[in-house]
Amino acid sequence: CFFGGFLIDKVLGVRLGSIVFGCFVLGGQILFAAGALTNTFWMMCVARFIFGIGGESLCVAQNAYGVKWFSGRALNMVFGLQLSFSRVGSTVNMNVMQPFYAYLNKSFDGYQCLGLALFLGVGMCVFSMICAFILAFLDKRADRILKRGKLGGGDEEEIHIKDVKDFPLSFWLISVICV
């Protein structure tokens, strides 16, 4: 998350960052499903690493969009909704994948059935990428219409990795609480 946030702030920007990290998620899911389909455990492990890099950094981009588009009390509600949707997605996945696997298991056996079932996740990642492109388009359009900067203002301070050492104690306490 830390390096993903830094890349979004300094190099990629939120629009390109969400697309790049979405590609990591999609690529990781494709490799994971392919690894299951071919019964290649090491490929599945590498794929989960790639997926994780993209997924956590994509959450940072999602929060950056939230901060850019909302402010004040609405921001708390937006963060709550983002978290709620991720939990709903996990619940839907848990409740859909087992019956889908059971359905496929009538025609396929073992690891091949698992690999094919995991390609349903690839479809969801493709849908997510389509949403990322649409959101990037809408965000660019909003920037043009509202004449706003990258994160809504023009007086943003320069960010450096070494600034982490200057974060206040309250930040570190909140970080420990969230672990």
Coordinates of C-alpha atoms in Angstrom, one line a residue, residues 26-158:
L26 CA -6.6 -8.9 -13.5
G27 CA -3.2 -10.5 -14.4
G28 CA -2.9 -12.0 -11.0
Q29 CA -6.3 -13.6 -11.2
I30 CA -5.7 -14.9 -14.7
L31 CA -2.4 -16.5 -13.6
F32 CA -4.1 -17.9 -10.5
A33 CA -6.9 -19.5 -12.4
A34 CA -4.4 -20.8 -15.0
G35 CA -2.3 -22.2 -12.3
A36 CA -5.3 -24.1 -10.8
L37 CA -6.3 -25.3 -14.2
T38 CA -2.8 -26.7 -14.9
N39 CA -2.3 -27.9 -11.3
T40 CA 0.8 -25.6 -10.9
F41 CA 1.1 -24.6 -7.3
W42 CA 4.1 -22.2 -7.7
M43 CA 2.2 -20.3 -10.4
M44 CA -0.7 -19.9 -8.1
C45 CA 1.6 -18.5 -5.3
V46 CA 3.2 -16.0 -7.7
A47 CA -0.2 -15.0 -9.0
R48 CA -1.5 -14.3 -5.5
F49 CA 1.5 -12.1 -4.9
I50 CA 0.8 -10.1 -8.1
F51 CA -2.9 -9.9 -7.2
G52 CA -2.1 -8.7 -3.7
I53 CA 0.2 -5.9 -5.0
G54 CA -2.5 -4.7 -7.3
G55 CA -5.4 -5.1 -4.9
E56 CA -4.0 -3.2 -2.0
S57 CA -2.7 -0.4 -4.2
L58 CA -6.1 -0.3 -6.0
C59 CA -7.7 0.3 -2.5
V60 CA -5.4 3.3 -2.2
A61 CA -6.5 4.7 -5.6
Q62 CA -10.1 4.1 -4.5
N63 CA -9.6 6.2 -1.4
A64 CA -7.9 8.9 -3.5
Y65 CA -10.9 9.1 -5.7
G66 CA -13.1 9.3 -2.6
V67 CA -11.1 12.2 -1.3
K68 CA -11.1 13.9 -4.7
W69 CA -14.8 13.7 -5.2
F70 CA -16.2 14.1 -1.7
S71 CA -15.4 16.2 1.4
G72 CA -16.5 16.9 4.9
R73 CA -19.1 14.6 6.5
A74 CA -19.8 12.9 3.1
L75 CA -16.3 11.6 3.1
N76 CA -16.9 9.4 6.1
M77 CA -20.0 8.0 4.5
V78 CA -18.1 7.3 1.3
F79 CA -15.3 5.4 3.1
G80 CA -18.0 3.4 5.0
L81 CA -19.8 2.6 1.7
Q82 CA -16.5 1.5 0.1
L83 CA -15.7 -0.8 2.9
S84 CA -19.2 -2.1 3.0
F85 CA -19.2 -2.9 -0.7
S86 CA -15.9 -4.8 -0.3
R87 CA -17.4 -6.9 2.4
V88 CA -20.6 -7.5 0.3
G89 CA -18.3 -8.6 -2.5
S90 CA -16.5 -11.1 -0.3
T91 CA -19.8 -12.5 1.0
V92 CA -21.2 -12.8 -2.5
N93 CA -18.0 -14.6 -3.6
M94 CA -18.2 -17.0 -0.7
N95 CA -21.9 -17.8 -1.5
V96 CA -21.6 -18.0 -5.3
M97 CA -18.3 -19.9 -5.9
Q98 CA -19.2 -23.1 -4.0
P99 CA -22.5 -23.7 -6.0
F100 CA -20.7 -22.7 -9.2
Y101 CA -17.9 -25.2 -8.5
A102 CA -20.5 -27.9 -7.7
Y103 CA -22.2 -27.2 -11.0
L104 CA -18.9 -27.4 -12.9
N105 CA -18.0 -30.5 -11.0
K106 CA -20.7 -32.4 -12.9
S107 CA -18.6 -32.1 -16.1
F108 CA -15.0 -31.6 -14.8
D109 CA -13.0 -33.2 -12.0
G110 CA -10.5 -32.0 -9.5
Y111 CA -8.1 -29.2 -10.3
Q112 CA -9.6 -28.6 -13.8
C113 CA -12.9 -27.9 -12.2
L114 CA -11.3 -25.5 -9.7
G115 CA -9.4 -23.7 -12.5
L116 CA -12.5 -23.2 -14.6
A117 CA -14.4 -22.0 -11.5
L118 CA -11.7 -19.4 -10.8
F119 CA -12.1 -18.0 -14.3
L120 CA -15.4 -16.5 -13.0
G121 CA -13.2 -14.3 -10.9
V122 CA -11.4 -13.3 -14.1
G123 CA -14.7 -12.1 -15.5
M124 CA -15.3 -10.0 -12.4
C125 CA -11.8 -8.5 -12.8
V126 CA -12.6 -7.6 -16.4
F127 CA -15.8 -5.9 -15.2
S128 CA -13.7 -4.0 -12.7
M129 CA -11.3 -2.9 -15.4
I130 CA -14.2 -1.6 -17.5
C131 CA -15.4 0.4 -14.5
A132 CA -11.9 1.8 -13.9
F133 CA -11.8 3.1 -17.5
I134 CA -15.2 4.6 -17.2
L135 CA -14.3 6.2 -13.9
A136 CA -11.1 7.6 -15.4
F137 CA -13.0 9.1 -18.2
L138 CA -15.6 10.7 -15.9
D139 CA -12.9 12.0 -13.6
K140 CA -11.0 13.6 -16.4
R141 CA -14.2 15.1 -17.7
A142 CA -15.1 16.5 -14.2
D143 CA -11.6 18.0 -13.9
R144 CA -12.1 19.8 -17.2
I145 CA -15.6 21.0 -16.4
L146 CA -14.8 22.0 -12.8
K147 CA -11.3 23.3 -13.7
R148 CA -9.7 21.5 -10.8
G149 CA -6.3 20.1 -10.2
K150 CA -5.2 16.5 -9.6
L151 CA -6.7 16.2 -6.1
G152 CA -9.1 19.1 -6.2
G153 CA -6.8 22.0 -5.3
G154 CA -3.7 23.7 -6.6
D155 CA -1.8 24.3 -3.4
E156 CA -0.7 20.8 -2.7
E157 CA 2.6 20.3 -1.0
E158 CA 5.5 18.2 -2.5

